[in-house]
Amino acid sequence: MDNLMYKSTRGSKEYLTSAEAIKRGLAEDGGLYMPLTIPKIDLDFIGGMVEDTYSERAFKVLSLYLTDYDKNTLHDICKKAYSDTRFIGGAAPVTSLNDKLNVLELWHGPTCAFKDMALQIMPMLLSEALKMTGEKKDALILVATSGDTGKAALEGYRDVDKIRIMVFYPENGVSAMQKLQMASQEGENVNVVAIKGNFDDAQTGVKEIFASSEIAEKLLEKNTFLSSANSINWGRLVPQIAYYFSAYCDMVKSGKTKLGEKVTFVVPTGNFGNIFAAHLARQMGLPINKLVCASNKNSVLTDFIENGVYDKNREFYTTISPSMDILVSSNVERLLSLISGENGTYSYMDSLKTEGKYTLTEEEKNNVKLGFKAGFTTEEETNFEIRDTFEKYNYLIDTHTAVAMKCAKDYLKDSQGEQVIVVSTASPYKFASSVIEALGKTCELEAVLAPEELESLTKKEIPLPLVKLHEKRIRFKKSIDKNQMAKEVLEF
Ligand SMILES: *Cc1c(COP(=O)(O)O)cnc(C)c1O
């Protein structure tokens, strides 16, 4: 069988294998990599997965996309990435709240946020890609983070052969819990540095390093090249398709959904990666009715889906669901490539860059609305949803999941009677102080002890990776000026 090939969303004529696409991350024309065709499956394929473990399900889905990887190797990678030691109690369990409302929990990994679902496996996919493409140099992963991505990437890349990772975070722009998680990171190949500045400063600094040919040359002398762990990399997107299949299989297994019956997913959205993976699952043939895109007060995607106008020229809000505080959602470009083609994508991305805005044609807008619905929540609504869900179902959710929960309840008011699955992207313990306040209490202890306080308040167990985090040894204390970042990279 011929390999499934990949090309840029913006139309360059270069065709790559999946290993090459994962190694490169971003295409040279600035576009993102997409498969030339979307693999199709039938109900037998899904039926055959119902009794499988998560890693087995992931293997079956990933093999359809990563056709150049050796099957046995890919099987081993999936088994290792989604093992019981990495994902305690299973990788992506579905919990049922009532006869129509369900939750897909994606936060059972080592950092307690859904980014683990991709970042536990992506380092192994990259490591294998380096071997497959005969790469002689080592990779240095650079990450600028506003919280969740940095820790998940560190945990995924720690002690992976031929790869090193360096994370920059804004000194005063991450939560106490997130800072502690990163500063206590273990592993021989990792480095964590705080920047005196905000997230944009860290992000801009990293982009400048990527763009500098001088730094690239100096790194080459050390037999090293730069790579990114950003959600624009195909290696981060493709593992996310698998959990939509897995959730559907669990619904069939529990008898709530008949094989072939459609379900609806509600996804708390930032960069549009998670929900786009669901769209791909649907395009492959997974029975999905609607995908509901849930945003916080930064509701740029709600407007885009409802009116076909993407406009980033608006006020930026800092919210209690910080991982969704985004005005430019990079993975929308992949959706555009499917509905507007390469030329359309190119010109929309061009006007986003020059004017901060683009408008879909009437036909494209209707096309989007056929598959997607959208909603957003105010901060008050997010808080209310945490309290209400706990009181009604004795079920604790975090500030991101709460955004989706509100949109799910709104959707259920005029749904077609199908099962609705809320995608839960973080453990409530990761945002413990906000959750305590949402429950109407005040956090008495210092921020790093908030999990203990939330546990005694709700009698829900703290996930193992967050237990006694405040007792861990702090390894990384360095805080630097943003103009020192390049120097720091070269020293590392
Ligand atoms: C990253 C993140 C999101 C947003 O996911 P996207 O794929 O960027 O849309 C939502 N919730 C949490 C907790 C996250 O860490």
Tab-separated table of N, CA, C and O and ligand atoms in Angstrom, residues 112-115 147-149 178 231 236-237 240 243 267-276 294 301 321-326 329 331 398-401 423-427 430-431, ligand 1:
chain	number	residue	atom	x	y	z
A	112	CYS	N	-2.047	16.000	34.628
A	112	CYS	CA	-3.458	16.245	34.966
A	112	CYS	C	-4.170	17.237	34.047
A	112	CYS	O	-5.152	17.866	34.448
A	113	ALA	N	-3.670	17.401	32.809
A	113	ALA	CA	-4.388	18.195	31.802
A	113	ALA	C	-4.398	17.413	30.492
A	113	ALA	O	-3.570	16.522	30.282
A	114	PHE	N	-5.327	17.736	29.607
A	114	PHE	CA	-5.519	16.897	28.413
A	114	PHE	C	-4.336	16.927	27.464
A	114	PHE	O	-4.204	16.063	26.606
A	115	LYS	N	-3.438	17.911	27.608
A	115	LYS	CA	-2.278	17.971	26.712
A	115	LYS	C	-1.426	16.700	26.817
A	115	LYS	O	-0.707	16.347	25.892
A	147	GLY	N	1.429	27.969	30.738
A	147	GLY	CA	1.034	27.068	31.812
A	147	GLY	C	1.037	25.588	31.465
A	147	GLY	O	2.030	24.908	31.650
A	148	ASP	N	-0.068	25.096	30.926
A	148	ASP	CA	-0.250	23.651	30.768
A	148	ASP	C	0.702	22.988	29.777
A	148	ASP	O	1.215	21.901	30.015
A	149	THR	N	0.948	23.647	28.643
A	149	THR	CA	1.769	23.025	27.604
A	149	THR	C	3.188	22.766	28.093
A	149	THR	O	3.751	21.705	27.843
A	178	GLN	N	1.188	25.721	38.601
A	178	GLN	CA	1.907	25.483	37.340
A	178	GLN	C	3.400	25.763	37.497
A	178	GLN	O	4.242	25.017	36.986
A	231	SER	N	0.996	23.003	19.252
A	231	SER	CA	-0.144	22.199	18.781
A	231	SER	C	-0.352	22.313	17.278
A	231	SER	O	-1.280	21.726	16.737
A	236	ARG	N	1.078	16.242	17.285
A	236	ARG	CA	0.251	16.532	18.451
A	236	ARG	C	-1.217	16.384	18.122
A	236	ARG	O	-2.020	16.065	18.989
A	237	LEU	N	-1.558	16.635	16.887
A	237	LEU	CA	-2.977	16.576	16.536
A	237	LEU	C	-3.476	15.148	16.375
A	237	LEU	O	-4.544	14.771	16.870
A	240	GLN	N	-4.922	12.920	19.130
A	240	GLN	CA	-6.179	13.386	19.719
A	240	GLN	C	-7.401	12.818	19.017
A	240	GLN	O	-8.497	12.801	19.576
A	243	TYR	N	-9.058	9.548	20.930
A	243	TYR	CA	-9.954	9.491	22.087
A	243	TYR	C	-11.414	9.744	21.721
A	243	TYR	O	-12.301	9.414	22.487
A	267	VAL	N	-16.707	20.729	23.215
A	267	VAL	CA	-15.263	20.816	23.440
A	267	VAL	C	-14.840	22.218	23.897
A	267	VAL	O	-15.048	23.195	23.173
A	268	PRO	N	-14.237	22.320	25.092
A	268	PRO	CA	-13.703	23.622	25.517
A	268	PRO	C	-12.493	23.963	24.662
A	268	PRO	O	-11.520	23.218	24.619
A	269	THR	N	-12.552	25.095	23.969
A	269	THR	CA	-11.627	25.314	22.859
A	269	THR	C	-10.743	26.542	23.041
A	269	THR	O	-11.195	27.587	23.501
A	270	GLY	N	-9.470	26.378	22.663
A	270	GLY	CA	-8.523	27.485	22.683
A	270	GLY	C	-7.910	27.633	21.311
A	270	GLY	O	-8.283	28.470	20.502
A	271	ASN	N	-6.970	26.738	21.012
A	271	ASN	CA	-6.260	26.795	19.748
A	271	ASN	C	-6.953	26.001	18.643
A	271	ASN	O	-6.447	25.870	17.544
A	272	PHE	N	-8.108	25.409	18.938
A	272	PHE	CA	-8.932	24.665	17.983
A	272	PHE	C	-8.329	23.307	17.614
A	272	PHE	O	-8.768	22.645	16.681
A	273	GLY	N	-7.327	22.840	18.370
A	273	GLY	CA	-6.714	21.554	18.060
A	273	GLY	C	-7.604	20.393	18.476
A	273	GLY	O	-7.861	19.474	17.685
A	274	ASN	N	-8.084	20.456	19.700
A	274	ASN	CA	-8.899	19.391	20.245
A	274	ASN	C	-10.169	19.175	19.411
A	274	ASN	O	-10.483	18.055	18.999
A	275	ILE	N	-10.887	20.240	19.136
A	275	ILE	CA	-12.144	20.108	18.401
A	275	ILE	C	-11.889	19.756	16.934
A	275	ILE	O	-12.684	19.043	16.309
A	276	PHE	N	-10.765	20.182	16.392
A	276	PHE	CA	-10.485	19.804	15.002
A	276	PHE	C	-10.195	18.305	14.894
A	276	PHE	O	-10.560	17.665	13.900
A	294	ALA	N	-16.891	25.417	22.554
A	294	ALA	CA	-17.174	26.192	23.763
A	294	ALA	C	-16.018	27.140	24.060
A	294	ALA	O	-14.873	26.704	24.185
A	301	LEU	N	-14.084	32.567	18.513
A	301	LEU	CA	-14.535	31.404	17.733
A	301	LEU	C	-16.061	31.296	17.681
A	301	LEU	O	-16.614	30.792	16.699
A	321	SER	N	-10.231	30.458	33.071
A	321	SER	CA	-9.885	29.303	32.220
A	321	SER	C	-8.765	29.739	31.273
A	321	SER	O	-8.972	29.870	30.058
A	322	PRO	N	-7.550	29.949	31.820
A	322	PRO	CA	-6.467	30.610	31.085
A	322	PRO	C	-5.999	29.861	29.837
A	322	PRO	O	-5.526	30.496	28.898
A	323	SER	N	-6.144	28.524	29.820
A	323	SER	CA	-5.663	27.783	28.653
A	323	SER	C	-6.545	28.011	27.428
A	323	SER	O	-6.259	27.509	26.349
A	324	MET	N	-7.641	28.746	27.628
A	324	MET	CA	-8.515	29.067	26.497
A	324	MET	C	-8.487	30.560	26.181
A	324	MET	O	-9.281	31.037	25.384
A	325	ASP	N	-7.569	31.288	26.810
A	325	ASP	CA	-7.449	32.726	26.546
A	325	ASP	C	-6.606	32.933	25.293
A	325	ASP	O	-5.396	33.142	25.369
A	326	ILE	N	-7.255	32.871	24.144
A	326	ILE	CA	-6.542	32.911	22.869
A	326	ILE	C	-7.367	33.707	21.865
A	326	ILE	O	-8.589	33.570	21.817
A	329	SER	N	-6.546	31.305	16.950
A	329	SER	CA	-6.587	29.853	17.114
A	329	SER	C	-5.983	29.189	15.881
A	329	SER	O	-6.631	29.046	14.852
A	331	ASN	N	-5.220	26.279	14.724
A	331	ASN	CA	-5.699	25.103	13.991
A	331	ASN	C	-6.959	25.349	13.162
A	331	ASN	O	-7.374	24.472	12.404
A	398	ASP	N	-13.280	21.315	36.489
A	398	ASP	CA	-12.381	22.468	36.532
A	398	ASP	C	-12.991	23.628	35.738
A	398	ASP	O	-14.067	23.511	35.155
A	399	THR	N	-12.270	24.730	35.699
A	399	THR	CA	-12.795	25.956	35.087
A	399	THR	C	-12.929	25.866	33.557
A	399	THR	O	-13.711	26.606	32.974
A	400	HIS	N	-12.149	25.000	32.918
A	400	HIS	CA	-12.247	24.852	31.456
A	400	HIS	C	-13.426	23.957	31.095
A	400	HIS	O	-14.221	24.265	30.206
A	401	THR	N	-13.516	22.835	31.813
A	401	THR	CA	-14.626	21.910	31.589
A	401	THR	C	-15.961	22.602	31.855
A	401	THR	O	-16.964	22.330	31.172
A	423	VAL	N	-16.268	17.222	26.806
A	423	VAL	CA	-14.853	16.862	26.859
A	423	VAL	C	-14.209	17.627	28.018
A	423	VAL	O	-14.202	18.853	28.038
A	424	SER	N	-13.702	16.879	28.993
A	424	SER	CA	-13.125	17.490	30.189
A	424	SER	C	-11.611	17.552	30.051
A	424	SER	O	-10.945	16.529	29.905
A	425	THR	N	-11.050	18.773	30.090
A	425	THR	CA	-9.654	18.943	29.694
A	425	THR	C	-8.658	19.114	30.844
A	425	THR	O	-7.462	19.123	30.611
A	426	ALA	N	-9.142	19.285	32.069
A	426	ALA	CA	-8.184	19.378	33.184
A	426	ALA	C	-8.808	18.856	34.466
A	426	ALA	O	-10.026	18.929	34.654
A	427	SER	N	-7.968	18.345	35.341
A	427	SER	CA	-8.430	17.954	36.668
A	427	SER	C	-8.788	19.225	37.441
A	427	SER	O	-8.087	20.228	37.342
A	430	LYS	N	-6.024	20.941	39.292
A	430	LYS	CA	-5.016	21.759	38.638
A	430	LYS	C	-5.343	23.249	38.781
A	430	LYS	O	-4.476	24.100	38.694
A	431	PHE	N	-6.618	23.543	38.967
A	431	PHE	CA	-7.047	24.939	39.140
A	431	PHE	C	-7.817	25.070	40.449
A	431	PHE	O	-8.889	25.661	40.518
B	1	LIG	C1	-4.953	23.591	25.917
B	1	LIG	C2	-6.190	23.494	26.716
B	1	LIG	C3	-7.466	23.747	26.140
B	1	LIG	C4	-7.638	24.189	24.704
B	1	LIG	O1	-7.396	23.166	23.782
B	1	LIG	P1	-7.155	23.507	22.236
B	1	LIG	O2	-6.749	22.240	21.603
B	1	LIG	O3	-6.068	24.535	22.219
B	1	LIG	O4	-8.438	24.042	21.702
B	1	LIG	C5	-8.573	23.601	26.948
B	1	LIG	N1	-8.465	23.239	28.264
B	1	LIG	C6	-7.271	23.005	28.834
B	1	LIG	C7	-7.217	22.637	30.278
B	1	LIG	C8	-6.094	23.106	28.100
B	1	LIG	O5	-4.907	22.879	28.683
